[in-house]
Amino acid sequence: MSSPATLWRWQCLDHAAALDRVPPAIEEARAQDWCNFVLWRPSRLPEGCDTSVGTLRREAPPGRVEAQGRTPWSDANPAGYRTEIFGGGRRLRLKQFLYDWAFPAADHPCLWGSRTRPAEIGEGRVVWLGTDYLGHRGASARLARTTVELSVTEGEFSDEEIVALYAALRPAVPEAVPRVLGTPFAELSYWARHPAGMVSVPTGVFRFHRRGREHEGDWVPSKKAVDFLTAQGVPVAAGEFRAESAAVFGNGADVRELDVVYTSPAGAELRLTVQRTGGGRLAFPPEQDKHPATTEERDLGGRPVRLGHLSADYGACDAWWQHPDGYDLRLLGSAGAGLGPEAFFGLVAGIDGALRLAGNAGVLG
């Protein structure tokens, strides 16, 4: 884990009442100090577009205020950055933020429910193209953990133009990238740091919406996460991924789910959920959600694994299975080259094998 001196620290407002009523225009390099995520800037605009205006929504503690651009479904006030790109009768907008109130569904939640298609944009990264929740032509990618969403609001942009725009995104402050990636999710996440209202959202190929609006999630202090997981018998590594954050969700003794965040050096993510069988909200076998996806059943030592994915080359994958010691598991993965279903199933098998070696060490016991 990174030393305190290299962890990312950003500026926040002290009170919700201090929020800007209209997010101010501020260039990306200056805005980075206010963001709990890597901020990206377009190094090349689509042909005919000659204007790029970025505005910053600053982070503030929970509280409902009249402020343009704030989250409408919660009292949360997380940081966000919006870029309007326009010219020649065409316009699109980019939104950047840390998607941290749930796992980003299929790695592109703004396109949920539409048929999507991936395109590689360099360094193993993927952008997804489809239709967003407003019915606009849209796109989405996670770059070094940052969710970058695109929506076409005027005119037409081709797939090639959108892919080229994503491929031309560059870190606004390159030296911030390793510090953000070296900071545990639990320290970056707004919902891990504040008792903000939650929302029931899809999380992957299979249905799991049952976390309600009341804030929940007790996050383990980052310095204690590895020791906590070791005591629970949960592996602290899966391939190149390393566990760096953990939380218990639920209503106390009756319903408890352990979530583990694993990240790779490049910022790809796995999210493991574990519960005692019947002691949480995972229901096996799972029901497929409405997003178009491929699902199958695979064998894991004589036990079935339900595996879903969007792309055979890139994922994003979702796997559910049961451990013989009496608990249910779910593993979600972000998308990218090398994260298709074959490699992902290898991660499932590795986690399952590590759990079996650890024995019934007390997962949520």
Tab-separated table of C-alpha atoms in Angstrom:
chain	number	residue	atom	x	y	z
A	1	MET	CA	0.000	0.000	0.000
A	2	SER	CA	1.185	3.529	-0.753
A	3	SER	CA	2.646	5.665	2.010
A	4	PRO	CA	0.536	8.556	3.359
A	5	ALA	CA	2.791	11.022	1.534
A	6	THR	CA	1.912	9.538	-1.866
A	7	LEU	CA	-1.845	9.073	-1.341
A	8	TRP	CA	-4.089	11.414	-3.313
A	9	ARG	CA	-5.635	14.271	-1.356
A	10	TRP	CA	-8.083	16.755	-2.846
A	11	GLN	CA	-9.959	19.866	-1.803
A	12	CYS	CA	-13.562	19.765	-0.541
A	13	LEU	CA	-16.052	22.364	0.597
A	14	ASP	CA	-16.851	22.414	4.324
A	15	HIS	CA	-20.629	22.695	3.968
A	16	ALA	CA	-23.259	21.890	1.333
A	17	ALA	CA	-24.435	25.507	1.577
A	18	ALA	CA	-21.076	26.567	0.111
A	19	LEU	CA	-21.759	24.772	-3.180
A	20	ASP	CA	-21.619	26.918	-6.296
A	21	ARG	CA	-25.139	27.566	-7.532
A	22	VAL	CA	-23.743	27.246	-11.054
A	23	PRO	CA	-20.611	25.098	-11.509
A	24	PRO	CA	-17.741	27.425	-12.478
A	25	ALA	CA	-15.771	27.106	-15.708
A	26	ILE	CA	-12.278	25.910	-14.848
A	27	GLU	CA	-9.640	24.168	-16.946
A	28	GLU	CA	-8.857	20.533	-16.240
A	29	ALA	CA	-5.346	21.060	-14.849
A	30	ARG	CA	-6.674	23.415	-12.145
A	31	ALA	CA	-9.789	21.329	-11.486
A	32	GLN	CA	-7.802	18.166	-10.716
A	33	ASP	CA	-7.080	19.383	-7.171
A	34	TRP	CA	-10.848	19.259	-6.477
A	35	CYS	CA	-11.418	15.748	-7.864
A	36	ASN	CA	-11.227	12.377	-6.103
A	37	PHE	CA	-10.543	10.783	-9.499
A	38	VAL	CA	-8.136	11.120	-12.420
A	39	LEU	CA	-9.356	13.980	-14.604
A	40	TRP	CA	-8.972	13.581	-18.373
A	41	ARG	CA	-8.741	16.271	-21.069
A	42	PRO	CA	-9.383	15.921	-24.821
A	43	SER	CA	-6.119	16.412	-26.727
A	44	ARG	CA	-7.963	16.451	-30.062
A	45	LEU	CA	-11.511	17.557	-30.908
A	46	PRO	CA	-13.776	16.092	-33.610
A	47	GLU	CA	-13.547	17.798	-36.985
A	48	GLY	CA	-15.437	21.096	-37.075
A	49	CYS	CA	-15.645	21.349	-33.279
A	50	ASP	CA	-13.545	24.283	-32.107
A	51	THR	CA	-14.777	24.930	-28.552
A	52	SER	CA	-14.306	22.953	-25.333
A	53	VAL	CA	-15.661	24.350	-22.054
A	54	GLY	CA	-15.206	22.479	-18.774
A	55	THR	CA	-17.103	23.128	-15.530
A	56	LEU	CA	-16.421	21.746	-12.057
A	57	ARG	CA	-18.877	20.494	-9.457
A	58	ARG	CA	-17.016	20.600	-6.148
A	59	GLU	CA	-17.375	18.001	-3.414
A	60	ALA	CA	-19.300	18.948	-0.276
A	61	PRO	CA	-20.791	17.018	2.672
A	62	PRO	CA	-24.327	15.624	2.197
A	63	GLY	CA	-27.151	18.139	2.095
A	64	ARG	CA	-29.834	19.211	-0.374
A	65	VAL	CA	-29.328	22.660	-1.860
A	66	GLU	CA	-30.436	24.426	-5.030
A	67	ALA	CA	-27.384	23.943	-7.217
A	68	GLN	CA	-27.177	23.207	-10.915
A	69	GLY	CA	-25.734	19.792	-11.730
A	70	ARG	CA	-26.023	18.251	-8.246
A	71	THR	CA	-27.160	14.640	-7.835
A	72	PRO	CA	-31.000	14.557	-8.033
A	73	TRP	CA	-31.553	11.139	-6.403
A	74	SER	CA	-29.576	11.579	-3.188
A	75	ASP	CA	-28.439	14.171	-0.659
A	76	ALA	CA	-24.868	13.421	-1.783
A	77	ASN	CA	-22.638	16.128	-3.227
A	78	PRO	CA	-19.713	14.320	-4.886
A	79	ALA	CA	-17.224	15.934	-7.237
A	80	GLY	CA	-17.797	15.869	-10.982
A	81	TYR	CA	-16.481	17.516	-14.133
A	82	ARG	CA	-18.466	18.301	-17.292
A	83	THR	CA	-17.032	19.260	-20.682
A	84	GLU	CA	-19.113	20.728	-23.519
A	85	ILE	CA	-17.546	20.250	-26.961
A	86	PHE	CA	-19.221	21.955	-29.897
A	87	GLY	CA	-18.875	23.645	-33.265
A	88	GLY	CA	-20.271	23.406	-36.794
A	89	GLY	CA	-23.804	22.724	-35.558
A	90	ARG	CA	-22.758	19.717	-33.486
A	91	ARG	CA	-22.447	19.327	-29.728
A	92	LEU	CA	-21.607	16.628	-27.206
A	93	ARG	CA	-20.802	16.556	-23.532
A	94	LEU	CA	-18.431	14.514	-21.403
A	95	LYS	CA	-19.083	13.800	-17.721
A	96	GLN	CA	-16.293	12.553	-15.469
A	97	PHE	CA	-16.635	11.236	-11.921
A	98	LEU	CA	-15.868	8.328	-9.606
A	99	TYR	CA	-18.797	5.904	-9.792
A	100	ASP	CA	-18.682	4.856	-6.146
A	101	TRP	CA	-22.196	4.178	-4.842
A	102	ALA	CA	-22.239	0.697	-6.448
A	103	PHE	CA	-20.219	-1.315	-8.943
A	104	PRO	CA	-20.673	0.363	-12.372
A	105	ALA	CA	-23.133	-1.941	-14.145
A	106	ALA	CA	-21.468	-3.733	-17.080
A	107	ASP	CA	-18.785	-1.049	-16.815
A	108	HIS	CA	-21.081	1.455	-18.599
A	109	PRO	CA	-24.155	2.186	-16.444
A	110	CYS	CA	-25.300	5.207	-18.488
A	111	LEU	CA	-25.943	2.850	-21.443
A	112	TRP	CA	-27.872	0.334	-19.335
A	113	GLY	CA	-30.620	-1.476	-21.248
A	114	SER	CA	-29.302	-0.642	-24.730
A	115	ARG	CA	-27.355	-2.982	-26.967
A	116	THR	CA	-23.744	-1.890	-26.696
A	117	ARG	CA	-20.563	-2.546	-28.646
A	118	PRO	CA	-16.953	-2.171	-27.492
A	119	ALA	CA	-13.972	-0.571	-29.193
A	120	GLU	CA	-10.393	-0.644	-27.971
A	121	ILE	CA	-8.795	2.767	-27.414
A	122	GLY	CA	-5.223	1.829	-26.598
A	123	GLU	CA	-3.349	0.346	-23.637
A	124	GLY	CA	-5.968	-2.395	-23.330
A	125	ARG	CA	-8.736	0.103	-22.538
A	126	VAL	CA	-12.263	-0.107	-23.954
A	127	VAL	CA	-15.012	2.391	-24.780
A	128	TRP	CA	-18.599	1.200	-25.083
A	129	LEU	CA	-20.975	2.702	-27.668
A	130	GLY	CA	-24.758	2.638	-27.375
A	131	THR	CA	-27.796	4.696	-26.341
A	132	ASP	CA	-27.830	6.496	-22.995
A	133	TYR	CA	-30.646	6.794	-20.451
A	134	LEU	CA	-31.874	10.023	-22.108
A	135	GLY	CA	-32.211	8.306	-25.484
A	136	HIS	CA	-29.142	10.079	-26.881
A	137	ARG	CA	-26.304	8.474	-28.769
A	138	GLY	CA	-23.824	7.766	-26.014
A	139	ALA	CA	-20.574	6.186	-24.948
A	140	SER	CA	-18.830	5.270	-21.713
A	141	ALA	CA	-15.424	4.107	-20.512
A	142	ARG	CA	-13.576	3.668	-17.238
A	143	LEU	CA	-10.089	5.118	-17.468
A	144	ALA	CA	-7.823	4.672	-14.425
A	145	ARG	CA	-11.048	4.158	-12.407
A	146	THR	CA	-12.684	7.358	-13.694
A	147	THR	CA	-16.074	6.922	-15.351
A	148	VAL	CA	-16.101	9.049	-18.520
A	149	GLU	CA	-19.566	9.300	-20.092
A	150	LEU	CA	-20.390	10.901	-23.447
A	151	SER	CA	-23.767	12.062	-24.734
A	152	VAL	CA	-24.465	13.578	-28.161
A	153	THR	CA	-26.836	16.499	-27.623
A	154	GLU	CA	-26.872	18.096	-31.080
A	155	GLY	CA	-26.091	16.815	-34.567
A	156	GLU	CA	-24.406	13.531	-35.428
A	157	PHE	CA	-21.043	12.007	-34.521
A	158	SER	CA	-19.811	8.776	-36.072
A	159	ASP	CA	-18.518	5.779	-34.125
A	160	GLU	CA	-15.056	6.552	-35.475
A	161	GLU	CA	-15.164	10.125	-34.181
A	162	ILE	CA	-16.307	9.051	-30.728
A	163	VAL	CA	-13.676	6.326	-30.462
A	164	ALA	CA	-10.988	8.772	-31.634
A	165	LEU	CA	-12.080	11.314	-29.000
A	166	TYR	CA	-11.724	8.736	-26.221
A	167	ALA	CA	-8.394	7.520	-27.579
A	168	ALA	CA	-7.152	11.122	-27.486
A	169	LEU	CA	-8.048	11.711	-23.822
A	170	ARG	CA	-4.973	12.474	-21.720
A	171	PRO	CA	-4.525	12.927	-17.946
A	172	ALA	CA	-4.892	16.616	-17.082
A	173	VAL	CA	-2.180	16.234	-14.425
A	174	PRO	CA	-0.056	13.149	-15.247
A	175	GLU	CA	1.618	13.053	-11.834
A	176	ALA	CA	-1.808	12.667	-10.186
A	177	VAL	CA	-2.458	9.315	-11.891
A	178	PRO	CA	-0.186	7.058	-9.768
A	179	ARG	CA	-1.305	8.809	-6.591
A	180	VAL	CA	-5.019	8.321	-7.333
A	181	LEU	CA	-4.448	4.700	-8.356
A	182	GLY	CA	-2.377	4.153	-5.220
A	183	THR	CA	-5.151	5.433	-2.932
A	184	PRO	CA	-7.573	2.742	-1.678
A	185	PHE	CA	-11.123	2.932	-2.992
A	186	ALA	CA	-12.441	3.289	0.567
A	187	GLU	CA	-10.517	6.552	0.931
A	188	LEU	CA	-11.592	7.916	-2.444
A	189	SER	CA	-15.256	6.906	-2.331
A	190	TYR	CA	-17.725	9.596	-1.278
A	191	TRP	CA	-20.206	6.942	-0.072
A	192	ALA	CA	-17.517	5.259	2.033
A	193	ARG	CA	-16.690	8.568	3.707
A	194	HIS	CA	-20.159	10.109	4.138
A	195	PRO	CA	-23.554	8.797	5.356
A	196	ALA	CA	-25.230	9.795	2.083
A	197	GLY	CA	-28.463	8.278	0.817
A	198	MET	CA	-28.078	5.252	-1.453
A	199	VAL	CA	-30.020	4.277	-4.580
A	200	SER	CA	-31.027	0.899	-5.963
A	201	VAL	CA	-29.170	0.474	-9.261
A	202	PRO	CA	-28.184	-2.464	-11.470
A	203	THR	CA	-24.670	-3.754	-10.921
A	204	GLY	CA	-24.067	-6.370	-13.598
A	205	VAL	CA	-25.458	-8.989	-15.980
A	206	PHE	CA	-27.418	-10.679	-13.183
A	207	ARG	CA	-30.006	-8.962	-11.011
A	208	PHE	CA	-28.911	-7.497	-7.695
A	209	HIS	CA	-30.783	-4.273	-6.891
A	210	ARG	CA	-31.817	-4.845	-3.324
A	211	ARG	CA	-29.674	-2.378	-1.429
A	212	GLY	CA	-32.102	0.367	-0.451
A	213	ARG	CA	-32.032	4.136	-0.094
A	214	GLU	CA	-30.861	4.181	3.521
A	215	HIS	CA	-27.111	4.524	3.826
A	216	GLU	CA	-25.350	1.275	4.546
A	217	GLY	CA	-21.836	-0.048	4.335
A	218	ASP	CA	-19.290	-0.219	7.125
A	219	TRP	CA	-15.883	0.172	5.496
A	220	VAL	CA	-12.832	-1.388	7.099
A	221	PRO	CA	-10.013	1.146	7.700
A	222	SER	CA	-7.660	0.808	4.720
A	223	LYS	CA	-4.621	-0.048	6.842
A	224	LYS	CA	-6.519	-2.969	8.365
A	225	ALA	CA	-8.185	-4.311	5.193
A	226	VAL	CA	-5.640	-7.030	4.392
A	227	ASP	CA	-5.545	-8.323	7.976
A	228	PHE	CA	-9.350	-8.257	8.124
A	229	LEU	CA	-9.696	-10.278	4.915
A	230	THR	CA	-7.026	-12.747	5.993
A	231	ALA	CA	-8.925	-13.340	9.236
A	232	GLN	CA	-12.094	-13.909	7.199
A	233	GLY	CA	-10.341	-16.471	4.991
A	234	VAL	CA	-10.808	-14.324	1.888
A	235	PRO	CA	-7.883	-14.153	-0.573
A	236	VAL	CA	-6.042	-10.844	-0.788
A	237	ALA	CA	-4.910	-11.422	-4.383
A	238	ALA	CA	-6.408	-12.700	-7.643
A	239	GLY	CA	-3.996	-12.758	-10.564
A	240	GLU	CA	-2.598	-9.250	-10.948
A	241	PHE	CA	-5.374	-7.836	-8.749
A	242	ARG	CA	-4.770	-6.958	-5.102
A	243	ALA	CA	-7.383	-6.403	-2.410
A	244	GLU	CA	-7.263	-2.864	-1.035
A	245	SER	CA	-10.709	-2.124	0.428
A	246	ALA	CA	-13.484	-4.068	2.154
A	247	ALA	CA	-16.929	-3.296	3.554
A	248	VAL	CA	-19.805	-5.096	5.241
A	249	PHE	CA	-23.292	-4.271	3.966
A	250	GLY	CA	-26.581	-5.162	5.584
A	251	ASN	CA	-28.830	-4.592	8.560
A	252	GLY	CA	-26.698	-6.152	11.256
A	253	ALA	CA	-26.890	-9.802	12.232
A	254	ASP	CA	-29.759	-10.804	9.897
A	255	VAL	CA	-28.395	-9.677	6.525
A	256	ARG	CA	-24.668	-9.279	5.987
A	257	GLU	CA	-22.622	-9.167	2.788
A	258	LEU	CA	-18.895	-8.688	2.534
A	259	ASP	CA	-17.679	-6.633	-0.435
A	260	VAL	CA	-14.005	-6.708	-1.434
A	261	VAL	CA	-12.442	-4.284	-3.931
A	262	TYR	CA	-9.483	-5.638	-5.901
A	263	THR	CA	-7.553	-3.362	-8.269
A	264	SER	CA	-4.823	-3.873	-10.852
A	265	PRO	CA	-1.826	-1.536	-11.330
A	266	ALA	CA	-3.606	0.056	-14.318
A	267	GLY	CA	-6.840	0.691	-12.401
A	268	ALA	CA	-8.979	-2.244	-13.570
A	269	GLU	CA	-11.283	-3.537	-10.843
A	270	LEU	CA	-12.820	-6.698	-9.476
A	271	ARG	CA	-15.603	-6.626	-6.888
A	272	LEU	CA	-16.244	-9.758	-4.825
A	273	THR	CA	-19.408	-10.150	-2.743
A	274	VAL	CA	-19.593	-12.966	-0.175
A	275	GLN	CA	-22.449	-13.925	2.130
A	276	ARG	CA	-23.383	-16.834	4.311
A	277	THR	CA	-25.896	-18.879	2.316
A	278	GLY	CA	-29.297	-17.393	3.078
A	279	GLY	CA	-27.727	-14.632	5.155
A	280	GLY	CA	-27.707	-11.850	2.568
A	281	ARG	CA	-29.326	-10.701	-0.644
A	282	LEU	CA	-27.553	-12.821	-3.242
A	283	ALA	CA	-29.990	-15.426	-4.575
A	284	PHE	CA	-28.499	-18.439	-6.343
A	285	PRO	CA	-29.059	-19.243	-9.155
A	286	PRO	CA	-29.251	-15.601	-10.258
A	287	GLU	CA	-31.822	-14.036	-12.553
A	288	GLN	CA	-30.499	-12.285	-15.659
A	289	ASP	CA	-31.087	-8.541	-15.680
A	290	LYS	CA	-32.519	-6.651	-18.671
A	291	HIS	CA	-29.214	-5.565	-20.226
A	292	PRO	CA	-28.393	-7.534	-23.409
A	293	ALA	CA	-25.683	-10.065	-22.542
A	294	THR	CA	-24.490	-13.620	-23.074
A	295	THR	CA	-24.946	-16.018	-20.167
A	296	GLU	CA	-23.799	-19.593	-19.651
A	297	GLU	CA	-23.227	-22.204	-16.977
A	298	ARG	CA	-19.751	-23.594	-16.301
A	299	ASP	CA	-18.450	-26.333	-14.042
A	300	LEU	CA	-16.186	-25.582	-11.092
A	301	GLY	CA	-15.174	-28.802	-9.362
A	302	GLY	CA	-18.635	-30.274	-9.798
A	303	ARG	CA	-20.420	-27.043	-8.848
A	304	PRO	CA	-22.231	-24.756	-11.317
A	305	VAL	CA	-21.034	-21.215	-11.998
A	306	ARG	CA	-23.398	-18.795	-13.710
A	307	LEU	CA	-21.237	-16.582	-15.934
A	308	GLY	CA	-22.381	-13.581	-17.950
A	309	HIS	CA	-20.475	-11.251	-20.241
A	310	LEU	CA	-20.980	-8.579	-22.888
A	311	SER	CA	-17.941	-9.229	-25.071
A	312	ALA	CA	-15.897	-12.401	-25.555
A	313	ASP	CA	-12.802	-10.231	-25.978
A	314	TYR	CA	-13.274	-7.575	-23.300
A	315	GLY	CA	-15.911	-8.647	-20.738
A	316	ALA	CA	-17.469	-7.021	-18.672
A	317	CYS	CA	-18.099	-10.228	-16.694
A	318	ASP	CA	-20.364	-11.291	-13.853
A	319	ALA	CA	-20.096	-14.679	-12.098
A	320	TRP	CA	-22.176	-16.267	-9.314
A	321	TRP	CA	-21.438	-19.532	-7.535
A	322	GLN	CA	-21.652	-21.327	-4.176
A	323	HIS	CA	-18.844	-22.531	-1.932
A	324	PRO	CA	-19.189	-25.995	-0.326
A	325	ASP	CA	-18.571	-24.507	3.132
A	326	GLY	CA	-21.911	-22.731	2.987
A	327	TYR	CA	-21.679	-19.304	1.399
A	328	ASP	CA	-22.600	-17.606	-1.858
A	329	LEU	CA	-20.219	-15.563	-3.981
A	330	ARG	CA	-20.379	-13.059	-6.788
A	331	LEU	CA	-17.463	-11.628	-8.770
A	332	LEU	CA	-17.795	-8.606	-11.049
A	333	GLY	CA	-15.089	-7.296	-13.359
A	334	SER	CA	-14.388	-4.154	-15.310
A	335	ALA	CA	-13.859	-4.386	-19.059
A	336	GLY	CA	-10.601	-4.436	-20.961
A	337	ALA	CA	-8.278	-6.459	-23.140
A	338	GLY	CA	-7.515	-9.708	-21.351
A	339	LEU	CA	-10.650	-9.529	-19.177
A	340	GLY	CA	-12.932	-11.670	-21.351
A	341	PRO	CA	-14.841	-14.673	-19.954
A	342	GLU	CA	-11.978	-17.186	-20.267
A	343	ALA	CA	-9.526	-15.101	-18.248
A	344	PHE	CA	-12.280	-14.041	-15.866
A	345	PHE	CA	-13.305	-17.628	-15.149
A	346	GLY	CA	-9.665	-18.273	-14.277
A	347	LEU	CA	-9.935	-15.535	-11.638
A	348	VAL	CA	-13.128	-17.155	-10.294
A	349	ALA	CA	-11.366	-20.525	-10.049
A	350	GLY	CA	-8.370	-18.925	-8.323
A	351	ILE	CA	-10.511	-17.168	-5.710
A	352	ASP	CA	-12.541	-20.316	-5.095
A	353	GLY	CA	-9.385	-22.396	-4.711
A	354	ALA	CA	-7.895	-19.906	-2.246
A	355	LEU	CA	-11.091	-19.988	-0.198
A	356	ARG	CA	-10.990	-23.767	-0.099
A	357	LEU	CA	-7.354	-23.745	1.050
A	358	ALA	CA	-8.203	-21.245	3.797
A	359	GLY	CA	-11.030	-23.469	5.000
A	360	ASN	CA	-14.032	-22.144	6.883
A	361	ALA	CA	-12.041	-19.392	8.553
A	362	GLY	CA	-15.074	-17.292	9.379
A	363	VAL	CA	-16.462	-15.397	6.374
A	364	LEU	CA	-18.961	-13.135	8.109
A	365	GLY	CA	-19.055	-15.657	10.944
